[in-house]
mmCIF file of C-alpha atoms in Angstrom:
data_model
loop_
_atom_site.group_PDB
_atom_site.id
_atom_site.type_symbol
_atom_site.label_atom_id
_atom_site.label_comp_id
_atom_site.label_asym_id
_atom_site.label_seq_id
_atom_site.Cartn_x
_atom_site.Cartn_y
_atom_site.Cartn_z
ATOM 1 C CA UNK X 9 -29.922 44.508 -0.351
ATOM 2 C CA UNK X 10 -29.304 45.389 -4.016
ATOM 3 C CA UNK X 11 -28.691 42.868 -6.848
ATOM 4 C CA UNK X 12 -25.048 43.902 -7.020
ATOM 5 C CA UNK X 13 -24.499 43.190 -3.336
ATOM 6 C CA UNK X 14 -26.339 39.906 -3.580
ATOM 7 C CA UNK X 15 -24.296 38.886 -6.591
ATOM 8 C CA UNK X 16 -21.101 39.730 -4.769
ATOM 9 C CA UNK X 17 -22.171 37.650 -1.743
ATOM 10 C CA UNK X 18 -23.136 34.803 -3.984
ATOM 11 C CA UNK X 19 -19.822 34.756 -5.823
ATOM 12 C CA UNK X 20 -17.975 35.118 -2.533
ATOM 13 C CA UNK X 21 -19.743 32.106 -1.180
ATOM 14 C CA UNK X 22 -19.078 30.191 -4.354
ATOM 15 C CA UNK X 23 -15.328 31.060 -4.090
ATOM 16 C CA UNK X 24 -15.277 30.018 -0.461
ATOM 17 C CA UNK X 25 -16.819 26.607 -1.323
ATOM 18 C CA UNK X 26 -14.353 26.039 -4.149
ATOM 19 C CA UNK X 27 -11.131 27.260 -2.283
ATOM 20 C CA UNK X 28 -10.395 23.915 -0.492
ATOM 21 C CA UNK X 29 -9.706 22.285 -4.012
ATOM 22 C CA UNK X 30 -6.747 24.611 -4.274
ATOM 23 C CA UNK X 31 -4.995 22.503 -1.606
ATOM 24 C CA UNK X 32 -4.919 19.491 -3.945
ATOM 25 C CA UNK X 33 -1.711 18.859 -5.876
ATOM 26 C CA UNK X 34 -1.285 17.148 -9.231
ATOM 27 C CA UNK X 35 -0.349 13.533 -9.058
ATOM 28 C CA UNK X 36 0.982 10.890 -11.348
ATOM 29 C CA UNK X 37 -1.489 8.403 -9.885
ATOM 30 C CA UNK X 38 -3.936 6.733 -12.352
ATOM 31 C CA UNK X 39 -7.650 6.713 -11.794
ATOM 32 C CA UNK X 40 -9.574 3.718 -13.121
ATOM 33 C CA UNK X 41 -13.315 3.271 -12.985
ATOM 34 C CA UNK X 42 -15.297 0.061 -13.074
ATOM 35 C CA UNK X 43 -19.093 -0.877 -12.904
ATOM 36 C CA UNK X 44 -19.198 -4.390 -11.453
ATOM 37 C CA UNK X 45 -22.543 -5.959 -10.511
ATOM 38 C CA UNK X 46 -22.527 -5.814 -6.671
ATOM 39 C CA UNK X 47 -26.287 -5.901 -5.987
ATOM 40 C CA UNK X 48 -27.667 -9.509 -5.785
ATOM 41 C CA UNK X 49 -31.009 -8.416 -7.245
ATOM 42 C CA UNK X 50 -31.556 -5.891 -10.056
ATOM 43 C CA UNK X 51 -32.312 -2.371 -8.795
ATOM 44 C CA UNK X 52 -33.834 -0.177 -11.524
ATOM 45 C CA UNK X 53 -31.691 2.949 -11.906
ATOM 46 C CA UNK X 54 -29.048 1.639 -9.526
ATOM 47 C CA UNK X 55 -25.457 0.625 -10.231
ATOM 48 C CA UNK X 56 -22.249 0.178 -8.330
ATOM 49 C CA UNK X 57 -19.324 2.396 -9.372
ATOM 50 C CA UNK X 58 -15.844 1.645 -8.156
ATOM 51 C CA UNK X 59 -12.869 4.005 -8.486
ATOM 52 C CA UNK X 60 -9.405 2.495 -8.330
ATOM 53 C CA UNK X 61 -6.700 5.071 -7.538
ATOM 54 C CA UNK X 62 -3.272 3.494 -8.456
ATOM 55 C CA UNK X 63 -0.128 5.079 -7.029
ATOM 56 C CA UNK X 64 2.753 5.603 -9.492
ATOM 57 C CA UNK X 65 5.318 3.480 -7.573
ATOM 58 C CA UNK X 66 6.734 0.935 -9.975
ATOM 59 C CA UNK X 67 8.092 -1.492 -7.380
ATOM 60 C CA UNK X 68 4.948 -1.681 -5.150
ATOM 61 C CA UNK X 69 1.994 0.442 -6.338
ATOM 62 C CA UNK X 70 -0.653 0.828 -3.827
ATOM 63 C CA UNK X 71 -4.254 0.762 -4.964
ATOM 64 C CA UNK X 72 -7.031 2.441 -3.123
ATOM 65 C CA UNK X 73 -10.653 1.452 -3.982
ATOM 66 C CA UNK X 74 -13.632 3.765 -3.456
ATOM 67 C CA UNK X 75 -16.907 1.909 -3.671
ATOM 68 C CA UNK X 76 -20.066 3.996 -4.414
ATOM 69 C CA UNK X 77 -23.662 3.192 -5.240
ATOM 70 C CA UNK X 78 -25.328 5.458 -7.756
ATOM 71 C CA UNK X 79 -29.169 5.402 -7.695
ATOM 72 C CA UNK X 80 -30.757 7.529 -10.419
ATOM 73 C CA UNK X 81 -27.975 10.017 -10.210
ATOM 74 C CA UNK X 82 -27.589 10.122 -6.411
ATOM 75 C CA UNK X 83 -24.222 8.759 -5.417
ATOM 76 C CA UNK X 84 -23.614 7.307 -1.964
ATOM 77 C CA UNK X 85 -20.223 6.131 -0.645
ATOM 78 C CA UNK X 86 -20.155 2.541 0.482
ATOM 79 C CA UNK X 87 -16.552 2.270 1.534
ATOM 80 C CA UNK X 88 -12.817 2.895 0.810
ATOM 81 C CA UNK X 89 -10.252 0.208 1.067
ATOM 82 C CA UNK X 90 -6.523 -0.339 0.197
ATOM 83 C CA UNK X 91 -6.401 -3.725 -1.729
ATOM 84 C CA UNK X 92 -3.080 -3.463 -3.564
ATOM 85 C CA UNK X 93 -2.784 -7.193 -4.446
ATOM 86 C CA UNK X 94 -6.310 -8.287 -5.173
ATOM 87 C CA UNK X 95 -9.887 -6.886 -5.290
ATOM 88 C CA UNK X 96 -12.318 -9.522 -6.417
ATOM 89 C CA UNK X 97 -16.180 -9.705 -6.314
ATOM 90 C CA UNK X 98 -17.144 -13.047 -4.740
ATOM 91 C CA UNK X 99 -20.210 -15.191 -5.301
ATOM 92 C CA UNK X 100 -21.222 -15.086 -1.598
ATOM 93 C CA UNK X 101 -23.436 -12.186 -0.480
ATOM 94 C CA UNK X 102 -24.271 -10.190 2.666
ATOM 95 C CA UNK X 103 -27.380 -7.869 3.069
ATOM 96 C CA UNK X 104 -28.141 -8.048 -0.719
ATOM 97 C CA UNK X 105 -24.684 -7.157 -1.994
ATOM 98 C CA UNK X 106 -21.853 -9.517 -3.115
ATOM 99 C CA UNK X 107 -18.883 -9.793 -0.808
ATOM 100 C CA UNK X 108 -15.497 -8.689 -2.007
ATOM 101 C CA UNK X 109 -12.014 -10.188 -1.431
ATOM 102 C CA UNK X 110 -9.474 -7.506 -0.477
ATOM 103 C CA UNK X 111 -5.773 -8.436 -0.358
ATOM 104 C CA UNK X 112 -3.360 -5.747 0.717
ATOM 105 C CA UNK X 113 -0.553 -8.149 1.762
ATOM 106 C CA UNK X 114 3.060 -7.038 1.243
ATOM 107 C CA UNK X 115 6.512 -6.773 2.817
ATOM 108 C CA UNK X 116 5.529 -3.631 4.883
ATOM 109 C CA UNK X 117 1.790 -4.448 5.683
ATOM 110 C CA UNK X 118 2.299 -8.312 6.232
ATOM 111 C CA UNK X 119 -0.482 -10.708 5.594
ATOM 112 C CA UNK X 120 -3.563 -8.519 5.239
ATOM 113 C CA UNK X 121 -6.428 -10.332 3.506
ATOM 114 C CA UNK X 122 -10.061 -9.570 4.332
ATOM 115 C CA UNK X 123 -13.598 -10.085 3.115
ATOM 116 C CA UNK X 124 -15.547 -6.861 2.617
ATOM 117 C CA UNK X 125 -19.164 -7.435 3.586
ATOM 118 C CA UNK X 126 -22.185 -5.122 3.316
ATOM 119 C CA UNK X 127 -23.375 -3.983 6.707
ATOM 120 C CA UNK X 128 -26.908 -3.065 7.838
ATOM 121 C CA UNK X 129 -25.790 0.645 7.548
ATOM 122 C CA UNK X 130 -25.308 0.420 3.760
ATOM 123 C CA UNK X 131 -21.487 0.419 3.859
ATOM 124 C CA UNK X 132 -18.894 -2.365 3.235
ATOM 125 C CA UNK X 133 -16.883 -3.391 6.262
ATOM 126 C CA UNK X 134 -13.679 -5.503 6.367
ATOM 127 C CA UNK X 135 -14.164 -8.763 8.280
#
């Protein structure tokens, strides 16, 4: 295989890997980022990073929270939850990470309040 052919294959693979992003559409939703202290004990090089995606619906904006753990540049998802009314880090903890209050109550969803707790699998779960 010559270098031209290899370069063509490499670019083709790169294009194939990037193609799905073309299916995304522009949105008026806002993206907010926060770095709350979720770990009970200090972890050198580790920090929680939470993305809040806020829908652009004035009457009842939905908010989707994506919780990740970044350890020395390696990012690991810890859960995604819709908590449109409240998302609050609590003082109680499970498996070394603080619990989170998630409230997604509303006229359509009804009373939907849960506590997000860290599972043994390294992900938050609604309980």
